[in-house]
mmCIF file of C-alpha atoms in Angstrom:
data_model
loop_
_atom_site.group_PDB
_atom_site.id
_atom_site.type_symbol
_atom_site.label_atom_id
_atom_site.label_comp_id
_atom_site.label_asym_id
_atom_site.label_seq_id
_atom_site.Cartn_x
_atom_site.Cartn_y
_atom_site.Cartn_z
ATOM 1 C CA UNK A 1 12.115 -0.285 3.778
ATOM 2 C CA UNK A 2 8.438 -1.040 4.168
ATOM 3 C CA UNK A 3 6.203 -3.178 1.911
ATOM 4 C CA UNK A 4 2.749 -2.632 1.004
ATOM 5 C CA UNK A 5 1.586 -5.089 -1.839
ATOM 6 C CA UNK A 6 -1.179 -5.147 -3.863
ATOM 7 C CA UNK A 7 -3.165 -7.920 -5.423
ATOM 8 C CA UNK A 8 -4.030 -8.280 -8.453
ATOM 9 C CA UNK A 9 -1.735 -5.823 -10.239
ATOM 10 C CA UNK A 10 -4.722 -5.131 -12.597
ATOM 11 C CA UNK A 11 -7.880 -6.877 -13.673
ATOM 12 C CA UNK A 12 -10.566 -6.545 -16.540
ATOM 13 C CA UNK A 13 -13.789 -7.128 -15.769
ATOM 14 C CA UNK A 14 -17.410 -6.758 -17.212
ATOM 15 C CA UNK A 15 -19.362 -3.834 -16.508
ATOM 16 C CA UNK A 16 -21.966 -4.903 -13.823
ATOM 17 C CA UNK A 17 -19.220 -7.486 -11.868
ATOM 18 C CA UNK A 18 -17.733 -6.482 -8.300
ATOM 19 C CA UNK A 19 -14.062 -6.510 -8.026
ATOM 20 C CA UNK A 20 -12.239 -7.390 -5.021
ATOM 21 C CA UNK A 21 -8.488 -5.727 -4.247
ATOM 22 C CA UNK A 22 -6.432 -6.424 -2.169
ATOM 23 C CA UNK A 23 -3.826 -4.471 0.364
ATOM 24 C CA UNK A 24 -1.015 -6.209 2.476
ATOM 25 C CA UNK A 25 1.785 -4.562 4.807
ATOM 26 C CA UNK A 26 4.331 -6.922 4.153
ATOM 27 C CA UNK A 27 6.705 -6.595 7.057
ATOM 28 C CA UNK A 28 4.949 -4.096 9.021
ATOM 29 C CA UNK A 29 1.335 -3.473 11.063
ATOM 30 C CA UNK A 30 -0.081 -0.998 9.778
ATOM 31 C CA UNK A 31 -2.555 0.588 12.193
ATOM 32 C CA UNK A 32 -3.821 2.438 8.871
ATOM 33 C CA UNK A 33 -4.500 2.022 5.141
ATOM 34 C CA UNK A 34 -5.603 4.737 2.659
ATOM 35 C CA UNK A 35 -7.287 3.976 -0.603
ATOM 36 C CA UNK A 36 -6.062 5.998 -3.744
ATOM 37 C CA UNK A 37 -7.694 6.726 -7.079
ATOM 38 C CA UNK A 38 -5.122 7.974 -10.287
ATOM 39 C CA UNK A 39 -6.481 9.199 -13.261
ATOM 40 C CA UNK A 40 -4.004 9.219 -16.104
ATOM 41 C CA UNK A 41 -1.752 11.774 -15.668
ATOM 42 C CA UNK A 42 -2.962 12.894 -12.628
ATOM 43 C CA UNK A 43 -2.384 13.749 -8.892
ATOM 44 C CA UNK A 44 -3.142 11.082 -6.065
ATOM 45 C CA UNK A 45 -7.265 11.667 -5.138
ATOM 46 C CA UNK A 46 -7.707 9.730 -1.778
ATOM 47 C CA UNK A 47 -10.595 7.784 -1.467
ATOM 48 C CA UNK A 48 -10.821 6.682 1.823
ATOM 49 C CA UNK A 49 -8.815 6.170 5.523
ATOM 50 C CA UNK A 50 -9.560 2.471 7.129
ATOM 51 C CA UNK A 51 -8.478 1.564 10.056
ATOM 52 C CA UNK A 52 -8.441 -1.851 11.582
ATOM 53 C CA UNK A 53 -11.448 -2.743 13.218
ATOM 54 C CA UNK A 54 -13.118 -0.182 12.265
ATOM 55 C CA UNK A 55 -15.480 1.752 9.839
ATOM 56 C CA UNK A 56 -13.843 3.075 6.717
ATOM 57 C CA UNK A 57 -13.656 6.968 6.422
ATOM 58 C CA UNK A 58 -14.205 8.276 2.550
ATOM 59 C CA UNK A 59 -13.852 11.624 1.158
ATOM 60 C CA UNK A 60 -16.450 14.275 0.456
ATOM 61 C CA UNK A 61 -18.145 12.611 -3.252
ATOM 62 C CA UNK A 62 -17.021 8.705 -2.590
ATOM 63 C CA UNK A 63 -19.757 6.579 -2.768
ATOM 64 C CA UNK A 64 -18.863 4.480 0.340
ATOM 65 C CA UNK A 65 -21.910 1.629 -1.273
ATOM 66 C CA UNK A 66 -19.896 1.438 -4.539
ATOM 67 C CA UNK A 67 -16.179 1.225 -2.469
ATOM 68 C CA UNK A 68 -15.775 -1.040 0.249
ATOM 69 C CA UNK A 69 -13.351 -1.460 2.480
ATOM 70 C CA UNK A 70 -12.600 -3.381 4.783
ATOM 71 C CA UNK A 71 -9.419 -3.506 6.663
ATOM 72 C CA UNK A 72 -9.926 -7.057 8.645
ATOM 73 C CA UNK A 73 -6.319 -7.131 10.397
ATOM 74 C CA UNK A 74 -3.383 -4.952 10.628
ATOM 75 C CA UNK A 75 -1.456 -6.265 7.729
ATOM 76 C CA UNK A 76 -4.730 -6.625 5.547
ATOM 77 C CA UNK A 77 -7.319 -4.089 4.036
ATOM 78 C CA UNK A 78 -9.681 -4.617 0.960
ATOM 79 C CA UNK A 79 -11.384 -2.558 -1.487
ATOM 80 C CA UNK A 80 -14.469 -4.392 -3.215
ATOM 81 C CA UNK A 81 -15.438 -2.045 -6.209
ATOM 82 C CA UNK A 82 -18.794 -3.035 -6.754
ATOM 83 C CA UNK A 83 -21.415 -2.916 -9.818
ATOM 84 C CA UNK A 84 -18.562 -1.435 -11.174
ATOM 85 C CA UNK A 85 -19.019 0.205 -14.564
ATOM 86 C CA UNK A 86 -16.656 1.730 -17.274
ATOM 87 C CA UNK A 87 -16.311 5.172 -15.388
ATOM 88 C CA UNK A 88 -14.213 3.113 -12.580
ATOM 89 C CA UNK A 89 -11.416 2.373 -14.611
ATOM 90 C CA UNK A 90 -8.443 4.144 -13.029
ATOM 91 C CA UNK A 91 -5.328 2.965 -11.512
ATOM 92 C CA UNK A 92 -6.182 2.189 -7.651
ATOM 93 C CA UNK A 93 -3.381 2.782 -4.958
ATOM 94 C CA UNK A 94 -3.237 1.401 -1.917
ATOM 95 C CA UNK A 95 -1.045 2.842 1.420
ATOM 96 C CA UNK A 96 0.045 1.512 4.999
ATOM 97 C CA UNK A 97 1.574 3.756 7.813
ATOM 98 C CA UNK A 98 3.335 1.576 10.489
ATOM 99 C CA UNK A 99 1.643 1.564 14.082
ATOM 100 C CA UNK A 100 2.510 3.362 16.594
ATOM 101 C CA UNK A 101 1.879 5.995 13.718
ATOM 102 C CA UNK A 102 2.628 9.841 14.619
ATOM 103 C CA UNK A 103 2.530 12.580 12.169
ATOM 104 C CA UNK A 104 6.077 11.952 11.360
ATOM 105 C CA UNK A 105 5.249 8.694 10.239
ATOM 106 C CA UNK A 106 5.718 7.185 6.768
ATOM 107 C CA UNK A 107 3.393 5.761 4.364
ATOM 108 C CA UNK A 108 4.173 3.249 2.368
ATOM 109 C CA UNK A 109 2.205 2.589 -0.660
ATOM 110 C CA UNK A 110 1.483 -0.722 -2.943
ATOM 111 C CA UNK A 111 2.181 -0.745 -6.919
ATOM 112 C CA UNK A 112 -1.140 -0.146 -7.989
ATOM 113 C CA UNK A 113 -3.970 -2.049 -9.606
ATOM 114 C CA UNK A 114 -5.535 -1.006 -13.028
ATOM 115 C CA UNK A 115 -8.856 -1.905 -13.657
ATOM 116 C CA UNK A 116 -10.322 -1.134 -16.108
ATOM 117 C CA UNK A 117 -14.224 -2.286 -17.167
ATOM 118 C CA UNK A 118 -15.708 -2.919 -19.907
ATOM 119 C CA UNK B 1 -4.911 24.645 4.695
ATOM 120 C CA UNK B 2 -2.153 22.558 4.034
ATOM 121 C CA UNK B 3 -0.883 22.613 0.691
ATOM 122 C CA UNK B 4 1.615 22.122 -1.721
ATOM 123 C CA UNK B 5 2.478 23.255 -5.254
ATOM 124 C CA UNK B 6 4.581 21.583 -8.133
ATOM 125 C CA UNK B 7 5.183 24.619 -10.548
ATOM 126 C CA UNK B 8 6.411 22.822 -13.180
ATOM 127 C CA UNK B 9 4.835 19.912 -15.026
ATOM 128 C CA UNK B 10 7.713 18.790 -16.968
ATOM 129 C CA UNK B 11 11.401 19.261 -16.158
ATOM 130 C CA UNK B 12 14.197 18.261 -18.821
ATOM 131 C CA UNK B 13 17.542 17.365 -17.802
ATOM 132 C CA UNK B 14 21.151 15.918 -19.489
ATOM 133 C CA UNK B 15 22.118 12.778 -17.955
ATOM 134 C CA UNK B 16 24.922 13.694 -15.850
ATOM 135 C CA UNK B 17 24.082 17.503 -15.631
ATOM 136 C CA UNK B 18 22.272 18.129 -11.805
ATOM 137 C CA UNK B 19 18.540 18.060 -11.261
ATOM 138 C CA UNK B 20 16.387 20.428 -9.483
ATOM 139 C CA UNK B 21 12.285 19.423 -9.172
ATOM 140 C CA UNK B 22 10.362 22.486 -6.766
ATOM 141 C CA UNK B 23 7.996 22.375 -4.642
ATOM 142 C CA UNK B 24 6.840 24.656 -2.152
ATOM 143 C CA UNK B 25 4.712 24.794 0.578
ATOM 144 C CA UNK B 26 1.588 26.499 2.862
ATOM 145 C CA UNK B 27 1.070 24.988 6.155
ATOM 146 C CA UNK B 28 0.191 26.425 9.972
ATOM 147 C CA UNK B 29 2.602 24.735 12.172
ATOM 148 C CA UNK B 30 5.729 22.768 11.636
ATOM 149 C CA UNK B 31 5.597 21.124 7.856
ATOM 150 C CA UNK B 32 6.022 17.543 7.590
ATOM 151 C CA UNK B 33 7.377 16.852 4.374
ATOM 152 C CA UNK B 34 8.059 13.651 1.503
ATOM 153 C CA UNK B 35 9.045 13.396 -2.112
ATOM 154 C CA UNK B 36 8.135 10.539 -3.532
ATOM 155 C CA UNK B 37 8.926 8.923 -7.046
ATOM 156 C CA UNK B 38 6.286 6.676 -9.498
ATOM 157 C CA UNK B 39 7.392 5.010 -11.968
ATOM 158 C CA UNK B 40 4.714 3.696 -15.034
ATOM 159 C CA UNK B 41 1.789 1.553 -13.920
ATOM 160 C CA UNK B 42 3.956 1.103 -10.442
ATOM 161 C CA UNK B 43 2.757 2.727 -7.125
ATOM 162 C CA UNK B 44 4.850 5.499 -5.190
ATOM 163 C CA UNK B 45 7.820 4.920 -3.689
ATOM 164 C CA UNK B 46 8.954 6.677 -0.975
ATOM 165 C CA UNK B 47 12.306 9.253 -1.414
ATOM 166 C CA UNK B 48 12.379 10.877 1.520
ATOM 167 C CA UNK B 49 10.980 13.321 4.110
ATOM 168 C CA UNK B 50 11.720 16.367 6.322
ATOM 169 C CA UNK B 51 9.974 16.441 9.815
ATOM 170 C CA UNK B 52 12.530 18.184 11.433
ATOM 171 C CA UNK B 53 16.188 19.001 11.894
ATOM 172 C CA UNK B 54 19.137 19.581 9.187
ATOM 173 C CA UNK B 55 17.272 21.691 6.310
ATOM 174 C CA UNK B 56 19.561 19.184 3.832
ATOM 175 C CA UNK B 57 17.818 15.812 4.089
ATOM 176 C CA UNK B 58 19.685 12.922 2.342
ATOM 177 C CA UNK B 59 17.293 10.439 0.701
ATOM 178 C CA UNK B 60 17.133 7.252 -1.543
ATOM 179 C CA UNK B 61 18.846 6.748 -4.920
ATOM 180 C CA UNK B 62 21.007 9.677 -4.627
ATOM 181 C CA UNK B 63 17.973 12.302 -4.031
ATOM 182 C CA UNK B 64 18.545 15.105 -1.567
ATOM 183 C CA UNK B 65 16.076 18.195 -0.681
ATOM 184 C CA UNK B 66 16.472 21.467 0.571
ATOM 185 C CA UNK B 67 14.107 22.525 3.491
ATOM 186 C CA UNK B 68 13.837 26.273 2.886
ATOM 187 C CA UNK B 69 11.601 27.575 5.547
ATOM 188 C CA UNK B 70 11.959 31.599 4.447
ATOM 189 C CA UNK B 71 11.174 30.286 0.705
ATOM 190 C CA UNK B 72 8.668 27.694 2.012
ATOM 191 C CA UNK B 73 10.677 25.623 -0.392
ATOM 192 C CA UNK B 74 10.899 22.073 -0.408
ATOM 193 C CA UNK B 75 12.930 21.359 -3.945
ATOM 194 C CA UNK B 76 14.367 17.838 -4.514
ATOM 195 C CA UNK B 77 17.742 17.555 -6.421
ATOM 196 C CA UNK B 78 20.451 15.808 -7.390
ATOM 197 C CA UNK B 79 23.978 16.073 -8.062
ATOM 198 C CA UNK B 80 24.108 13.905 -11.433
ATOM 199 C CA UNK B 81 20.838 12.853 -13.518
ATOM 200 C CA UNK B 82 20.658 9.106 -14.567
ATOM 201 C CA UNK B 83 18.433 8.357 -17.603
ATOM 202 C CA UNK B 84 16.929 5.701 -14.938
ATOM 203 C CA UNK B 85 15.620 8.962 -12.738
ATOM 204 C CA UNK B 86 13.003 9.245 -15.467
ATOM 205 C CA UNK B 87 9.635 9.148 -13.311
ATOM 206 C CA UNK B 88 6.945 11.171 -12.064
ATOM 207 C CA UNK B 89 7.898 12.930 -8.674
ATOM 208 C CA UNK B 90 5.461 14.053 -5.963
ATOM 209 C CA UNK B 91 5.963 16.215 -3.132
ATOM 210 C CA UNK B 92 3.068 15.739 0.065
ATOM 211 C CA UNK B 93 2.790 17.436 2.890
ATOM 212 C CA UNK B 94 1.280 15.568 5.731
ATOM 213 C CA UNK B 95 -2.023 17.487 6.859
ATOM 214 C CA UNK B 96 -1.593 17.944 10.672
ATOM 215 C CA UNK B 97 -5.323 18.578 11.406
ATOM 216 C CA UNK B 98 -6.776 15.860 9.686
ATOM 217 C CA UNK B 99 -3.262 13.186 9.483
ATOM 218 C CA UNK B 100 -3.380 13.217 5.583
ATOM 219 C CA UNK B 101 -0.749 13.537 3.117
ATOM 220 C CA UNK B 102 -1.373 16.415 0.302
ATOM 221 C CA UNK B 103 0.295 15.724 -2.660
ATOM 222 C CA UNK B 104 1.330 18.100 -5.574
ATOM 223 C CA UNK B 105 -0.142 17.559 -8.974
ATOM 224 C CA UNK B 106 3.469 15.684 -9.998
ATOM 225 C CA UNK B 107 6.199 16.580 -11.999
ATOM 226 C CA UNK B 108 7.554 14.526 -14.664
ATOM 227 C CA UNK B 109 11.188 14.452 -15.004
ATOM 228 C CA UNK B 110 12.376 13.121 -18.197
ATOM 229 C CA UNK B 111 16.210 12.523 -18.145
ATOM 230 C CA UNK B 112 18.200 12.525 -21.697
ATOM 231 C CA UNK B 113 20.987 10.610 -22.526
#
């Protein structure tokens, strides 16, 4: 199947530092990536829809300043968490649906990165 | 709106004994459905999905689900638990007005040797 990787797989940083992740589609062009947060034991909150070329699109209460994303080619998208302070810690998730991308089409989604701040 | 509830939080099962995780449904339209699996610390991996067709839809690892449109049932199962299926299962339901998958709040299937 499709691969989405994610680098790193998780980072520590100090409170105040940006942190850069990023997103790959592996085998695959994905004409869009979605940006995931995961609080422990919880559901999937999407962040934000980016698709190449073009503007990210956050969700209602996402600071699109604080998150951003860039998604420079269709295998590549980036989420820069800047200023970042404790309350960012969380386990981010990144996702890829293949172009040519109907309803019907799959996502795909990385392994994660934990950051947590200090 | 598109929506999609996981009733149960935590399902218990004997390895070898069958394996049943709901979910059910509220859409307008035609549903597009997916299960997926997440292991610890790992991202989701993707099971498998009904869009349309056979109401039995075969997936990875052994996973199959019912499509139950008179239930609005989606349910995941599988014939024989492995101590391995131990994960944290999502159902989604892809959005058809705004292209997003919904996802359940997960339910965590803990499989006992």
């Amino acid at each position: 199947g499709a691969v989405v990787s994610q680098h790193p797989s998780w980072v520590i940083c100090k409170s105040g530092t940006s942190v850069k992740i990023e997103c790959r589609s592996l085998d695959f062009q994905a004409t869009t990536m979605f940006w995931y947060r995961q609080f422990p034991k919880q559901s999937l909150m999407l962040m934000a829809t980016s698709n190449e070329g073009s503007k990210a699109t956050y969700e209602q209460g996402v600071e699109k300043d604080k998150f951003l994303i860039n998604h420079a080619s269709l295998t590549l998208s980036t989420l820069t968490v800047t200023s970042a302070h404790p309350e960012d810690s969380s386990f981010y998730i990144c996702s890829a649906r293949i172009k040519r991308a109907t309803s019907t089409d799959t996502q795909y989604f990385g392994p994660g990165t934990r950051l947590t701040v200090l | 709106a598109q929506s999609v509830a996981q009733p149960e939080d935590q399902v218990n099962v004997a390895e070898g004994n069958p394996l049943t995780v709901k979910c059910t449904y509220s859409v307008s339209g035609n549903p597009y459905l997916f299960w997926y699996v997440q292991y610890p610390n790992r991202g989701l991996q993707f099971l498998l999905k009904y869009i349309t067709g056979d109401n039995l839809v075969k997936g990875s690892y052994g996973f199959e689900a019912e499509f139950n449109k008179s239930q609005t049932s989606f349910h995941l199962k599988k014939p024989s638990a492995l101590v391995s299926d131990s994960a944290l299962y999502f159902c989604a339901v892809r959005d058809i007005n705004t292209d997003k998958l919904i996802f359940g709040t997960g339910t965590r299937l803990q499989v006992f040797p």
